[in-house]
Amino acid sequence: SQQGEEDPQALSIQEGENATMNCSYKTSINNLQWYRQNSGRGLVHLILIRSNEREKHSGRLRVTLDTSKKSSSLLITASRAADTASYFCATDEGAAGNKLTFGGGTRVLVKP
Amino acid sequence: DAGVIQSPRHEVTEMGQEVTLRCKPISGHNSLFWYRQTMMRGLELLIYFNNNVPIDDSGMPEDRFSAKMPNASFSTLKIQPSEPRDSAVYFCASSLAHGQPQHFGDGTRLSIL
């Protein structure tokens, strides 16, 4: 079963605009990770945020985590056509801390 | 810097045939994961290994599926006999250690006719 559920399922924006997607989960987590998947390729890790962190930045990416609401958001600023991809959140929740549960993803289309 | 390498990239075979998918993880990575991705079910973890030992195979659909990791640089996922509902993209991923980000291969697109 899926732990993380992304919202929206799909997003279409113009180049230069910001894109925001959200992830909700059900159980306690060790960390939450965001991945990108381009068409026909494997997933690429973007950013990891630990359960004791509230916000993290990496380049044009900003991730927030609210453990009280069991939710996270990914913001892509000044989007580019190359950001067109599917974005997945994944939660690391087990005692072993090595098993990720992925959400269904948000498909982002950035129009030039 | 070589990433996770999967072979074959595409496989088309007839129902009932044996299918073997192969994965070479990133050198030095201690954990290896097999996933299946479909439109209907999304990305599902099938099995993962730590230090070549299977830790959790609860995602393996049924006895037709088996996975091995004979050494730190090679793993196989086998389906025997294959069925049309096994059609999916199968990904292998590896990570350096406990709780670290996972690195994915580009997958094997499997079609069972």
Short mmCIF file of C-alpha atoms in Angstrom, two decimals:
data_model
loop_
_atom_site.label_atom_id
_atom_site.label_comp_id
_atom_site.label_asym_id
_atom_site.label_seq_id
_atom_site.Cartn_x
_atom_site.Cartn_y
_atom_site.Cartn_z
CA SER A 1 0.00 0.00 0.00
CA GLN A 2 1.15 3.54 -0.61
CA GLN A 3 2.26 5.56 2.37
CA GLY A 4 2.76 8.90 0.64
CA GLU A 5 0.01 10.42 -1.42
CA GLU A 6 0.93 13.30 -3.70
CA ASP A 7 -1.31 16.18 -4.58
CA PRO A 8 -2.01 17.25 -7.25
CA GLN A 9 -1.71 14.22 -9.52
CA ALA A 10 -0.80 16.49 -12.42
CA LEU A 11 0.38 20.07 -12.78
CA SER A 12 0.85 22.22 -15.87
CA ILE A 13 2.70 25.54 -15.63
CA GLN A 14 4.57 28.04 -17.78
CA GLU A 15 8.34 28.25 -17.75
CA GLY A 16 9.46 30.66 -15.04
CA GLU A 17 6.54 29.94 -12.72
CA ASN A 18 6.84 28.08 -9.43
CA ALA A 19 5.54 24.56 -8.99
CA THR A 20 4.32 23.25 -5.64
CA MET A 21 3.32 19.70 -4.86
CA ASN A 22 2.32 18.12 -1.59
CA CYS A 23 2.74 14.73 0.02
CA SER A 24 0.76 13.28 2.90
CA TYR A 25 1.62 10.15 4.81
CA LYS A 26 0.11 8.05 7.57
CA THR A 27 2.70 6.75 10.02
CA SER A 28 5.75 8.03 11.86
CA ILE A 29 8.82 8.40 9.68
CA ASN A 30 12.60 8.54 10.00
CA ASN A 31 12.92 10.73 6.93
CA LEU A 32 11.08 11.73 3.79
CA GLN A 33 12.69 11.84 0.36
CA TRP A 34 11.72 13.38 -2.97
CA TYR A 35 12.63 11.81 -6.30
CA ARG A 36 12.22 12.86 -9.93
CA GLN A 37 11.53 10.50 -12.82
CA ASN A 38 11.94 11.54 -16.42
CA SER A 39 10.03 9.59 -19.04
CA GLY A 40 11.60 6.20 -19.69
CA ARG A 41 14.24 6.60 -16.98
CA GLY A 42 14.81 5.56 -13.42
CA LEU A 43 14.10 7.71 -10.39
CA VAL A 44 16.67 10.28 -9.35
CA HIS A 45 17.03 11.36 -5.74
CA LEU A 46 16.47 15.08 -5.18
CA ILE A 47 16.44 15.78 -1.48
CA LEU A 48 16.12 14.06 1.90
CA ILE A 49 14.59 15.72 4.95
CA ARG A 50 14.85 14.11 8.36
CA SER A 51 11.98 13.93 10.81
CA ASN A 52 13.59 16.54 13.07
CA GLU A 53 14.02 19.04 10.22
CA ARG A 54 11.34 21.48 9.07
CA GLU A 55 12.78 22.92 5.88
CA LYS A 56 15.56 22.16 3.44
CA HIS A 57 16.86 23.82 0.29
CA SER A 58 18.81 22.53 -2.67
CA GLY A 59 19.30 24.91 -5.57
CA ARG A 60 15.83 25.80 -6.88
CA LEU A 61 14.19 23.18 -4.66
CA ARG A 62 12.63 23.85 -1.29
CA VAL A 63 11.16 21.08 0.83
CA THR A 64 9.15 21.49 4.00
CA LEU A 65 8.09 18.86 6.49
CA ASP A 66 5.30 19.11 9.06
CA THR A 67 5.33 15.97 11.16
CA SER A 68 2.31 17.10 13.18
CA LYS A 69 0.25 17.13 9.99
CA LYS A 70 2.16 14.25 8.43
CA SER A 71 2.75 16.24 5.29
CA SER A 72 5.55 17.60 3.12
CA SER A 73 5.74 19.97 0.21
CA LEU A 74 8.18 20.35 -2.67
CA LEU A 75 8.56 23.75 -4.29
CA ILE A 76 10.41 24.20 -7.56
CA THR A 77 11.14 27.86 -8.17
CA ALA A 78 11.61 29.49 -11.59
CA SER A 79 10.70 26.30 -13.40
CA ARG A 80 12.34 25.28 -16.67
CA ALA A 81 11.17 22.99 -19.47
CA ALA A 82 13.77 20.49 -18.26
CA ASP A 83 11.86 20.20 -14.97
CA THR A 84 9.10 18.35 -16.83
CA ALA A 85 8.96 14.99 -15.06
CA SER A 86 7.08 13.01 -12.43
CA TYR A 87 7.93 13.76 -8.82
CA PHE A 88 7.55 11.21 -6.04
CA CYS A 89 7.75 11.44 -2.30
CA ALA A 90 8.98 8.42 -0.38
CA THR A 91 8.87 7.76 3.33
CA ASP A 92 11.39 5.84 5.38
CA GLU A 93 9.37 4.58 8.27
CA GLY A 94 10.62 1.23 9.45
CA ALA A 95 12.87 0.29 12.31
CA ALA A 96 15.33 -0.99 9.74
CA GLY A 97 15.23 2.46 8.18
CA ASN A 98 16.07 1.16 4.78
CA LYS A 99 12.73 0.49 3.15
CA LEU A 100 11.03 3.30 1.27
CA THR A 101 7.34 3.52 0.48
CA PHE A 102 6.60 5.66 -2.58
CA GLY A 103 3.55 7.72 -3.34
CA GLY A 104 1.76 7.79 -6.67
CA GLY A 105 3.63 10.84 -7.95
CA THR A 106 2.82 14.25 -9.41
CA ARG A 107 3.26 14.69 -13.16
CA VAL A 108 4.63 18.15 -13.87
CA LEU A 109 4.57 19.71 -17.32
CA VAL A 110 6.52 22.92 -17.79
CA LYS A 111 5.55 24.64 -21.01
CA PRO A 112 8.16 26.80 -22.75
CA ASP B 1 31.06 7.08 -12.35
CA ALA B 2 28.88 4.09 -13.28
CA GLY B 3 25.40 4.03 -11.88
CA VAL B 4 23.15 1.04 -11.32
CA ILE B 5 23.17 -1.09 -14.45
CA GLN B 6 20.20 -3.20 -15.44
CA SER B 7 19.83 -5.65 -18.28
CA PRO B 8 18.08 -6.17 -20.53
CA ARG B 9 16.44 -2.76 -21.08
CA HIS B 10 13.53 -4.36 -22.88
CA GLU B 11 12.21 -7.90 -22.83
CA VAL B 12 9.30 -9.29 -24.79
CA THR B 13 8.43 -12.91 -24.26
CA GLU B 14 5.52 -15.29 -24.36
CA MET B 15 3.45 -16.36 -21.42
CA GLY B 16 4.92 -19.34 -19.61
CA GLN B 17 8.53 -18.52 -20.41
CA GLU B 18 11.15 -17.92 -17.76
CA VAL B 19 12.36 -14.34 -17.46
CA THR B 20 15.59 -13.27 -15.76
CA LEU B 21 16.33 -9.64 -14.99
CA ARG B 22 19.82 -8.59 -13.98
CA CYS B 23 21.23 -5.80 -11.87
CA LYS B 24 24.69 -4.52 -11.04
CA PRO B 25 24.57 -2.10 -8.09
CA ILE B 26 26.93 0.77 -7.54
CA SER B 27 30.23 -0.48 -6.16
CA GLY B 28 30.39 -0.14 -2.39
CA HIS B 29 26.65 0.06 -1.88
CA ASN B 30 25.40 -2.33 0.78
CA SER B 31 21.69 -2.37 0.02
CA LEU B 32 19.89 -3.46 -3.13
CA PHE B 33 16.21 -3.10 -3.96
CA TRP B 34 13.92 -4.49 -6.64
CA TYR B 35 10.80 -2.51 -7.57
CA ARG B 36 7.99 -2.92 -10.05
CA GLN B 37 6.21 0.06 -11.62
CA THR B 38 2.82 -0.05 -13.33
CA MET B 39 0.23 2.59 -14.11
CA MET B 40 -2.33 0.87 -11.92
CA ARG B 41 -0.23 0.15 -8.83
CA GLY B 42 2.56 2.71 -9.04
CA LEU B 43 5.99 1.83 -7.68
CA GLU B 44 6.03 -1.27 -5.48
CA LEU B 45 8.95 -2.66 -3.52
CA LEU B 46 9.34 -6.36 -4.25
CA ILE B 47 12.37 -7.30 -2.17
CA TYR B 48 15.49 -5.79 -0.68
CA PHE B 49 18.89 -7.08 0.39
CA ASN B 50 21.39 -5.82 2.93
CA ASN B 51 24.93 -7.12 2.51
CA ASN B 52 23.64 -9.72 0.03
CA VAL B 53 21.08 -11.11 2.49
CA PRO B 54 17.35 -10.83 1.69
CA ILE B 55 15.74 -8.75 4.43
CA ASP B 56 12.18 -8.23 3.31
CA ASP B 57 10.49 -10.11 0.49
CA SER B 58 6.93 -9.35 1.55
CA GLY B 59 6.33 -7.50 -1.72
CA MET B 60 7.09 -10.47 -3.93
CA PRO B 61 3.73 -11.21 -5.59
CA GLU B 62 3.84 -14.99 -5.48
CA ASP B 63 6.05 -18.04 -5.71
CA ARG B 64 6.64 -17.46 -9.40
CA PHE B 65 8.98 -14.62 -8.41
CA SER B 66 12.41 -15.22 -6.91
CA ALA B 67 15.45 -13.01 -6.34
CA LYS B 68 19.05 -13.77 -5.56
CA MET B 69 22.15 -11.81 -4.73
CA PRO B 70 25.10 -14.20 -4.96
CA ASN B 71 27.65 -11.43 -4.38
CA ALA B 72 27.87 -7.71 -3.73
CA SER B 73 28.00 -6.81 -7.41
CA PHE B 74 25.17 -8.80 -8.92
CA SER B 75 21.52 -9.62 -8.39
CA THR B 76 18.82 -11.36 -10.41
CA LEU B 77 15.05 -11.29 -10.36
CA LYS B 78 13.47 -14.33 -11.94
CA ILE B 79 9.88 -14.95 -12.98
CA GLN B 80 8.91 -18.53 -13.80
CA PRO B 81 6.47 -19.06 -15.38
CA SER B 82 5.71 -15.56 -16.60
CA GLU B 83 2.14 -14.27 -17.06
CA PRO B 84 0.75 -11.25 -18.96
CA ARG B 85 -0.05 -9.50 -15.65
CA ASP B 86 3.68 -9.45 -14.90
CA SER B 87 4.13 -6.86 -17.65
CA ALA B 88 5.67 -3.77 -16.03
CA VAL B 89 8.87 -1.81 -15.68
CA TYR B 90 11.18 -3.42 -13.15
CA PHE B 91 13.72 -1.23 -11.40
CA CYS B 92 16.76 -2.09 -9.39
CA ALA B 93 18.17 0.43 -6.93
CA SER B 94 21.07 0.49 -4.50
CA SER B 95 22.03 2.61 -1.53
CA LEU B 96 25.26 3.17 0.33
CA ALA B 97 23.92 2.36 3.76
CA HIS B 98 21.00 2.39 6.14
CA GLY B 99 18.69 5.34 5.48
CA GLN B 100 20.69 6.75 2.57
CA PRO B 101 19.18 7.86 -0.75
CA GLN B 102 18.58 5.18 -3.33
CA HIS B 103 20.14 5.20 -6.80
CA PHE B 104 17.99 3.68 -9.51
CA GLY B 105 18.85 1.97 -12.75
CA ASP B 106 16.91 2.83 -15.88
CA GLY B 107 14.75 -0.27 -15.56
CA THR B 108 13.75 -3.26 -17.62
CA ARG B 109 10.52 -2.85 -19.57
CA LEU B 110 8.96 -6.32 -19.55
CA SER B 111 6.12 -7.35 -21.84
CA ILE B 112 4.58 -10.79 -21.49
CA LEU B 113 2.40 -11.71 -24.47
#
